[in-house]
Short mmCIF file of C-alpha atoms in Angstrom, two decimals:
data_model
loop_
_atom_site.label_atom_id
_atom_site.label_comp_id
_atom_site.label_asym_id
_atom_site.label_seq_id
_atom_site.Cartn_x
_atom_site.Cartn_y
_atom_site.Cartn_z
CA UNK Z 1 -7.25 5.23 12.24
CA UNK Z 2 -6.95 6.88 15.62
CA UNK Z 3 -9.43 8.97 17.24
CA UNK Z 4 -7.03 11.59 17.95
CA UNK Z 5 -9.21 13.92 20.12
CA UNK Z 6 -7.28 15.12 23.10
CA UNK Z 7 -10.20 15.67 25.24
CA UNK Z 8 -11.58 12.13 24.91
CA UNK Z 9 -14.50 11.23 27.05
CA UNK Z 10 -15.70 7.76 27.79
CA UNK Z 11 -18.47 6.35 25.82
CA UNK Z 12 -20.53 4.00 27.54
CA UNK Z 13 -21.86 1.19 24.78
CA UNK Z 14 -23.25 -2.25 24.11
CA UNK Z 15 -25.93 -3.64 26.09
CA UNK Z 16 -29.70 -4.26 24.69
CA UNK Z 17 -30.41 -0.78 26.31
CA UNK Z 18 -29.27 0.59 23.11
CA UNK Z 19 -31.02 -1.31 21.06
CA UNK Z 20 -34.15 -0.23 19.05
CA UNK Z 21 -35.94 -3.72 18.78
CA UNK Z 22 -38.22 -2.46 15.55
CA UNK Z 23 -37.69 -1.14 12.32
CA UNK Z 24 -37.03 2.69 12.81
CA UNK Z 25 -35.99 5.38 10.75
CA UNK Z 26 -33.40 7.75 12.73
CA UNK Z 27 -31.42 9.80 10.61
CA UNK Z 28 -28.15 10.79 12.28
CA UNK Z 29 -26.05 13.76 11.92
CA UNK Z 30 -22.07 13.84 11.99
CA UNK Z 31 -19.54 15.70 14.39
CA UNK Z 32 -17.10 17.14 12.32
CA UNK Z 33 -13.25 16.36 13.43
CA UNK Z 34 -9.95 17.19 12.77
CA UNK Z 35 -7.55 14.07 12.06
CA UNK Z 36 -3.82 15.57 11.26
CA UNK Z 37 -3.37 19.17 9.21
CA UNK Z 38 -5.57 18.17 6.04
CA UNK Z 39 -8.12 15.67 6.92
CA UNK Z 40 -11.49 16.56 8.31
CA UNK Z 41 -13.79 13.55 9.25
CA UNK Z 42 -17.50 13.44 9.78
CA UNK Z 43 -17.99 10.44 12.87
CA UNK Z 44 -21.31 9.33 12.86
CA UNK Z 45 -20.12 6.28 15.71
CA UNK Z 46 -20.42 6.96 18.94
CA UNK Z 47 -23.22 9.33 18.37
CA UNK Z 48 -25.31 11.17 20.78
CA UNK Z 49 -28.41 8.99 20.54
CA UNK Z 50 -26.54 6.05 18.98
CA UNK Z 51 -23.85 4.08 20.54
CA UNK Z 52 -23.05 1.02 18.41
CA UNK Z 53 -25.00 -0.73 15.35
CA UNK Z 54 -24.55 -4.48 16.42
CA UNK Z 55 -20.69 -4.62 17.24
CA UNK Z 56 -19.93 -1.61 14.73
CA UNK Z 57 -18.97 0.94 17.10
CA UNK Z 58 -16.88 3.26 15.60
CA UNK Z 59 -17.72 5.24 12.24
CA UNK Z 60 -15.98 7.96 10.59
CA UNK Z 61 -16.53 9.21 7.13
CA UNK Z 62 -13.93 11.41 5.19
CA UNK Z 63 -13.61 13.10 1.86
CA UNK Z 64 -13.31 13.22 -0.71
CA UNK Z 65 -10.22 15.49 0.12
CA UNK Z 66 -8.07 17.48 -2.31
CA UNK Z 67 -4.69 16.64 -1.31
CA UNK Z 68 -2.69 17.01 -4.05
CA UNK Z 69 -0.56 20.07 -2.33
CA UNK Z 70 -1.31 18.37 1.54
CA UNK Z 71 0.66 15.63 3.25
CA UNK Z 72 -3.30 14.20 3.07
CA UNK Z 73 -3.52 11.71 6.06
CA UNK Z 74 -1.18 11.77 8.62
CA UNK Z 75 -1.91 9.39 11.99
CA UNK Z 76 0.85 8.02 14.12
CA UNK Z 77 1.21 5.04 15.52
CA UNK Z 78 -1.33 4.87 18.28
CA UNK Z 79 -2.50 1.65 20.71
CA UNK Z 80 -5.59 -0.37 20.24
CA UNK Z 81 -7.36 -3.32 22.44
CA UNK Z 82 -10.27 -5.03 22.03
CA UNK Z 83 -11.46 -4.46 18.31
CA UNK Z 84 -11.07 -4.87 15.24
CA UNK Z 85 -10.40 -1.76 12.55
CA UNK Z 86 -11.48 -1.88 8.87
CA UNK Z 87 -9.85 0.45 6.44
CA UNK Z 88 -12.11 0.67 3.60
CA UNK Z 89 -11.13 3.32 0.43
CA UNK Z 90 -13.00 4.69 -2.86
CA UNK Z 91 -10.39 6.87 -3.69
CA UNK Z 92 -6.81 7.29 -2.84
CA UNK Z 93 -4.49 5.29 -0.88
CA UNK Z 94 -3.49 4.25 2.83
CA UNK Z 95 0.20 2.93 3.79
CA UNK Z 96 -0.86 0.85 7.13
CA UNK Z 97 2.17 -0.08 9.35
CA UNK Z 98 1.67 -2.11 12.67
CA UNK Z 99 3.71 -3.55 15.41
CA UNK Z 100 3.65 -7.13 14.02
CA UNK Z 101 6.12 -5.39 11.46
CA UNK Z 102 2.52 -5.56 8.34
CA UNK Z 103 3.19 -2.99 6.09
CA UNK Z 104 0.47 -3.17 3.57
CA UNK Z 105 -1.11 -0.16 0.88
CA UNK Z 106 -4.93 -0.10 1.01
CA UNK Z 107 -6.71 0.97 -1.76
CA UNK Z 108 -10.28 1.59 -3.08
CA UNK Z 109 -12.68 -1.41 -2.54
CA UNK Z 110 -9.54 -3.74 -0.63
CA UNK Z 111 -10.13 -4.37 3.10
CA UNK Z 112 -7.67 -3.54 5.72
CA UNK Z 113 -8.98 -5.28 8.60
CA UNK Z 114 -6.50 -5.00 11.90
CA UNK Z 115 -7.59 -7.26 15.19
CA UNK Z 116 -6.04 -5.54 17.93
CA UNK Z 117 -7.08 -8.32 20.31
CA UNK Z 118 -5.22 -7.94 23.60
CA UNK Z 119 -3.15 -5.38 22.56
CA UNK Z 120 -1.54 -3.90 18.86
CA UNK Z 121 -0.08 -0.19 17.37
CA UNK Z 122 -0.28 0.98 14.11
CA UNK Z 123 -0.05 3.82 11.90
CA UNK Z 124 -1.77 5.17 8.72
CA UNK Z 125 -0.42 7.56 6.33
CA UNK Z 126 -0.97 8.65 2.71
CA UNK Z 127 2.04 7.28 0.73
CA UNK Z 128 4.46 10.32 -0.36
CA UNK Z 129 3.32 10.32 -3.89
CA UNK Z 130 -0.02 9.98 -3.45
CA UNK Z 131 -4.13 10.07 -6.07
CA UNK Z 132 -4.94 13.99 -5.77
CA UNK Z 133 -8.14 12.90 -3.93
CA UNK Z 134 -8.93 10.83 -0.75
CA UNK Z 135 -12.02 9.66 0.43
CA UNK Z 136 -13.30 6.57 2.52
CA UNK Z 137 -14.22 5.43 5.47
CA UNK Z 138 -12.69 3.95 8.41
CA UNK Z 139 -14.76 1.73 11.51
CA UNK Z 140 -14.36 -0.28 14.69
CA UNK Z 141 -15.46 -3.69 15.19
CA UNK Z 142 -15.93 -4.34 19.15
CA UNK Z 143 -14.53 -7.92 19.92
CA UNK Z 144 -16.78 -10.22 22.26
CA UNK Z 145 -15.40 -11.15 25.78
CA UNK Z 146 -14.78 -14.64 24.08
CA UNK Z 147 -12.17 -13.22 21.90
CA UNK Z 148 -10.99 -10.01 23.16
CA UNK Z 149 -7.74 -10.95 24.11
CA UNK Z 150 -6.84 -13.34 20.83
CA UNK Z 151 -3.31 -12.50 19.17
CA UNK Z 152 -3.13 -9.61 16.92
CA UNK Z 153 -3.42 -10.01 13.42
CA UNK Z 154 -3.50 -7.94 10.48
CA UNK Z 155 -5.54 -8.98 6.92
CA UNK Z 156 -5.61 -7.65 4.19
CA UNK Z 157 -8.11 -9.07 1.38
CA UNK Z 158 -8.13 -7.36 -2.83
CA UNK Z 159 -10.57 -9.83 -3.71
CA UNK Z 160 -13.44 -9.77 -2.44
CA UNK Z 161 -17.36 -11.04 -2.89
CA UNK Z 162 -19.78 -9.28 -5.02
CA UNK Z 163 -23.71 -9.37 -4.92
CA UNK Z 164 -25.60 -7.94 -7.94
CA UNK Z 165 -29.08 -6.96 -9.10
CA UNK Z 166 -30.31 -4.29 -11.56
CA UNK Z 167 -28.39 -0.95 -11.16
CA UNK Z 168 -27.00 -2.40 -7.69
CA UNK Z 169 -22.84 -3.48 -6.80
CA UNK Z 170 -22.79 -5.03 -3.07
CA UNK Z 171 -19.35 -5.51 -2.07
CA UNK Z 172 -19.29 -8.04 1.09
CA UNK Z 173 -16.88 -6.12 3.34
CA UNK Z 174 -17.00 -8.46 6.16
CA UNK Z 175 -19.65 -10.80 7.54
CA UNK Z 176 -22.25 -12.29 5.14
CA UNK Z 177 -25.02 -10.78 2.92
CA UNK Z 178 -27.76 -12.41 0.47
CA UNK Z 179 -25.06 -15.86 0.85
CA UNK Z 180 -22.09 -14.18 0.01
CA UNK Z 181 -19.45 -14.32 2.58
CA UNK Z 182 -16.43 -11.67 3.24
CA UNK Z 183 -13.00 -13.89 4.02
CA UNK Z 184 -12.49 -11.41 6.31
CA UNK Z 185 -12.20 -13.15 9.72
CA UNK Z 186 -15.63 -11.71 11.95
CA UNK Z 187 -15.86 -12.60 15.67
CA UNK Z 188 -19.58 -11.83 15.81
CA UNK Z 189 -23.03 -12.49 13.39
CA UNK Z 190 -21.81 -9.27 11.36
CA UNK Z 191 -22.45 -7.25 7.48
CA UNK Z 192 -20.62 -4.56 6.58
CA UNK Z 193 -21.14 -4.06 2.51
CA UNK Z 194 -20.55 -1.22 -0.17
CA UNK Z 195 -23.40 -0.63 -2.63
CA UNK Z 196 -23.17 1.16 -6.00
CA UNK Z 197 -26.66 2.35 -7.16
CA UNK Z 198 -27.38 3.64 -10.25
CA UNK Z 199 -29.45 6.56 -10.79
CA UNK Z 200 -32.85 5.38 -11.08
CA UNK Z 201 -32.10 1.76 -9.77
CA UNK Z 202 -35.05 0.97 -7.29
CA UNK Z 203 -34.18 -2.73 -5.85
CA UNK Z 204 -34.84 -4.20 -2.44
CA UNK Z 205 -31.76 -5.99 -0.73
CA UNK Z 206 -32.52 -9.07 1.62
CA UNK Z 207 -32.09 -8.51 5.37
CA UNK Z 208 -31.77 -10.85 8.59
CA UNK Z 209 -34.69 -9.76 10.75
CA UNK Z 210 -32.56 -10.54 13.47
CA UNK Z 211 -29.86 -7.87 13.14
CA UNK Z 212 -29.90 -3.96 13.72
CA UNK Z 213 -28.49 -2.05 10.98
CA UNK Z 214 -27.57 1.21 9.33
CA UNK Z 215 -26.50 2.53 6.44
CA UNK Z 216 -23.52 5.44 5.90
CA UNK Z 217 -23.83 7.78 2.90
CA UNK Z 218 -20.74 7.64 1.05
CA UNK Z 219 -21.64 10.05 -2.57
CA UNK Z 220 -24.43 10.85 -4.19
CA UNK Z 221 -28.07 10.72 -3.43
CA UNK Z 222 -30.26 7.93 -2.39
CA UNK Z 223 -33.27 7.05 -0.52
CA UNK Z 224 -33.29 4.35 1.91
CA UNK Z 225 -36.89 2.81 2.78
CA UNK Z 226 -38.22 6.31 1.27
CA UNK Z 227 -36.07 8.75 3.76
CA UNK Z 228 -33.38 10.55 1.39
CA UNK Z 229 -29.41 10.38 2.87
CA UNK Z 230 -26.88 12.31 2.10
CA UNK Z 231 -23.02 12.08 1.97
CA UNK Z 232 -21.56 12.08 5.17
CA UNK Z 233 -25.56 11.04 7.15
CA UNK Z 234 -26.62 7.99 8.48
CA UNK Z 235 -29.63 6.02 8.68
CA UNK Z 236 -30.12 3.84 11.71
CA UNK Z 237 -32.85 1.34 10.64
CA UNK Z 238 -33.26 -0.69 13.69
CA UNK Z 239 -34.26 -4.45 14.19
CA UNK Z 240 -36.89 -6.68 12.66
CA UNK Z 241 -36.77 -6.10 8.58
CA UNK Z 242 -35.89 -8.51 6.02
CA UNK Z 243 -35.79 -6.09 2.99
CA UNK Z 244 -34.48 -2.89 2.98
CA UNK Z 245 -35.72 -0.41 -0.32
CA UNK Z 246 -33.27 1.44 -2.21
CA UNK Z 247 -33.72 4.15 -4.98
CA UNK Z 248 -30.66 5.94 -6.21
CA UNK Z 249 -31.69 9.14 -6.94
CA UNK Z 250 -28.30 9.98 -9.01
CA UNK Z 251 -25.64 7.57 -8.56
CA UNK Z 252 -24.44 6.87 -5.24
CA UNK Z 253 -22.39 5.10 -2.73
CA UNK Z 254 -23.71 3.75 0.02
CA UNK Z 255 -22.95 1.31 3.00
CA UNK Z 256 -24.58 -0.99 4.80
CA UNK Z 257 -23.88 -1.61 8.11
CA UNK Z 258 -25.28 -4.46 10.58
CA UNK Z 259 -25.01 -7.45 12.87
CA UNK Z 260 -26.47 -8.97 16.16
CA UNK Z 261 -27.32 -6.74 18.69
CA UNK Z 262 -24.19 -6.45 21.08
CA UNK Z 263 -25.33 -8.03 24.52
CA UNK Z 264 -22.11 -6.67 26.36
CA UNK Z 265 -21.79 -3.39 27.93
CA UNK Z 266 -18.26 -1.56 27.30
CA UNK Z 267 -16.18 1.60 27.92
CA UNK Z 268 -14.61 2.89 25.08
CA UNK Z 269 -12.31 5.37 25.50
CA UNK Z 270 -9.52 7.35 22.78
CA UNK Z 271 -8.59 4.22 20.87
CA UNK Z 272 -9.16 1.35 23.87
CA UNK Z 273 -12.72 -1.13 24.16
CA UNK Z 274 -12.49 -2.33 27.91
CA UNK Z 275 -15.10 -3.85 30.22
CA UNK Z 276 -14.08 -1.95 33.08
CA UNK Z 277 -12.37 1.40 33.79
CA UNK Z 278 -9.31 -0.08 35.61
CA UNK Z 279 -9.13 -2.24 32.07
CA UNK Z 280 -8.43 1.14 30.49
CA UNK Z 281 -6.13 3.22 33.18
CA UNK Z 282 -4.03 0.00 33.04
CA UNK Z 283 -3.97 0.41 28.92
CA UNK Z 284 -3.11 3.88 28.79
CA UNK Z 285 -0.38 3.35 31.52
CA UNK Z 286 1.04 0.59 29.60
CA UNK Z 287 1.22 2.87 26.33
CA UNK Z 288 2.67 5.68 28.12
CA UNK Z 289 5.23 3.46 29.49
CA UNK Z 290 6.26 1.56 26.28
CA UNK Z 291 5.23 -2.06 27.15
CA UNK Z 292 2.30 -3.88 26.03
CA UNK Z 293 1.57 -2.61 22.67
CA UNK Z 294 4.72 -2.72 20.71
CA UNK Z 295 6.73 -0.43 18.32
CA UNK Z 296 5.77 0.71 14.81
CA UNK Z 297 9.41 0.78 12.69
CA UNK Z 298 9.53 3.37 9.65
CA UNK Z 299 6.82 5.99 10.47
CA UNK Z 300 8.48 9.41 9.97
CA UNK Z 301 7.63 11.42 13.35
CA UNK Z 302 6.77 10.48 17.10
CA UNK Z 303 4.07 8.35 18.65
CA UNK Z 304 0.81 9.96 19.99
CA UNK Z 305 0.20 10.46 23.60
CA UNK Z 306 -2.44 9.32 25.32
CA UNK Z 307 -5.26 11.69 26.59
CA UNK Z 308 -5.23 12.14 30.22
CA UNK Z 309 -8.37 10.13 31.68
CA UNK Z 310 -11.54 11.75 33.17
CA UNK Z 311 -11.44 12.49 37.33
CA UNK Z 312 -14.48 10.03 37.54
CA UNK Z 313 -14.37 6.42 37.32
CA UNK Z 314 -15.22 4.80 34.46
CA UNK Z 315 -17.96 1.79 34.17
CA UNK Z 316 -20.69 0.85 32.21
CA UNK Z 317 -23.85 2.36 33.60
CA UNK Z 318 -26.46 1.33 31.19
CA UNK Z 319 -27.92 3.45 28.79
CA UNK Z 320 -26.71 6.70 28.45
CA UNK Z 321 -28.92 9.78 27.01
#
């Protein structure tokens, strides 16, 4: 998914600036966006007081959407560098099409997981004949300098690991959690899960003290170490837990989102993750001009333009307020 806002600023990210070192509660509110004619998205990454959850830096929750009349989601193919996306669906579908020539449906609880690396396009659409509802989530993985510039690649997994207790589903998205391990391929100590509670369920799911984390509100209501979230909220929880309390209050969907704290500091701008602002003026000259980045085949309708870039320089400045 693109971030298809055409005044795109710079976020400044990473670093241990960011980072809240203790266990916190910090309940964070969405900015509401418009992605194509019939998809509205709630992004709760990059967020005013929160930049990145360990290398999750991009978050946006949709749905569910009606789109039984509506083309439903509609994004051209667009660049990406340095990151990783992950599709992730509960209901409805996603036709992905990149420039390695993947074309690949996503649906509910399969992970499409794109590594951009040095340089990739892609689009995502809802397939012609398409579920009457959509809803999911789609997020950015920031790659470390070590492997920011590995070949693109594009994974797509059905199968994937389960962890269960009383009333609770954990689906191992990517990473590792409770010693079940995602075979999608992570570049950093990362979790990204999808729980299922049951109304009711109270259960307490194992943690690495280590790691920040957060958790998105997908459906339903739940509380989270006692503070109630929402659909379309999240909970930053900080650093230094090894347990995290859940009580669905009627059934819900959650996810859980967390890894290492990111030590690097990065620019992220529109749909590039650069070290450096002459990283990203090079990018978006190198999409404009048709090199770099490659051609989607068999999207119906023309590639985005880029945004134009901001009159001052961009750099990482440390933490931003």
């Amino acid at each position: 998914m693109s971030n298809l806002d055409r005044q795109a600023t710079p976020s400044v990210c990473g670093g241990r600036g960011f980072v809240v070192a203790e266990p916190v509660r910090e309940l964070l509110a969405p900015r509401h966006v418009r992605l194509g004619e019939s998809t509205e998205v709630r992004r709760l990454l990059p967020n005013l007081g929160r930049r990145m959850v360990g290398a999750w830096a991009f978050v946006d929750h949709y749905g569910p959407d009606d789109i039984a009349d509506e083309p439903g989601m509609q994004v051209p193919p667009h660049p990406h560098m340095g990151l990783q996306t992950v599709s992730w669906l509960h209901e409805g579908e996603v036709l992905h099409r990149d420039s390695l020539g993947s074309l690949q449906t996503v649906r509910p609880r399969e992970l499409g997981l794109m590594t951009s690396g040095r340089a990739i396009s892609h689009s995502e659409e809802s397939p012609r004949e398409h579920a009457r509802l959509l809803h999911g989530a789609q997020l950015w993985v920031a790659l470390p300098e070590a492997h920011r510039n590995v070949e693109p690649h594009f994974q797509h997994h059905a199968d994937l690991p389960v962890v269960t207790a009383p009333g609770l589903a954990a689906t191992v998205i990517l990473g590792e959690l409770d010693g079940a391990v995602s075979p999608g391929t992570a570049y950093t100590p990362i979790v990204g899960a999808d729980i299922t509670l049951s109304a009711g369920a109270e259960t307490r799911l194992p943690l690495d003290p280590d790691f920040e984390y957060a958790v998105l509100s997908m459906s339903g209501e739940a509380e989270v170490d006692g503070v109630p979230v929402l659909p379309g909220s999240m909970l930053y929880l900080g650093c230094g837990r090894t347990e995290l309390p859940l009580r669905g209050v009627s059934d819900a969907g959650l996810m859980l989102l967390g890894g290492e704290p990111f030590e690097e500091e990065l620019v992220m701008f529109w749909n590039f993750i650069a070290r450096s602002g002459e990283e990203i003026a090079q990018a978006r000259k190198d999409w404009e001009e048709g090199s770099r980045f490659g051609e989607v085949r068999g999207y119906d309708g023309a590639r985005l333009s880029a945004p134009e870039l901001p009159a001052t320089p961009l750099k990482p400045r440390g933490r931003v307020r």
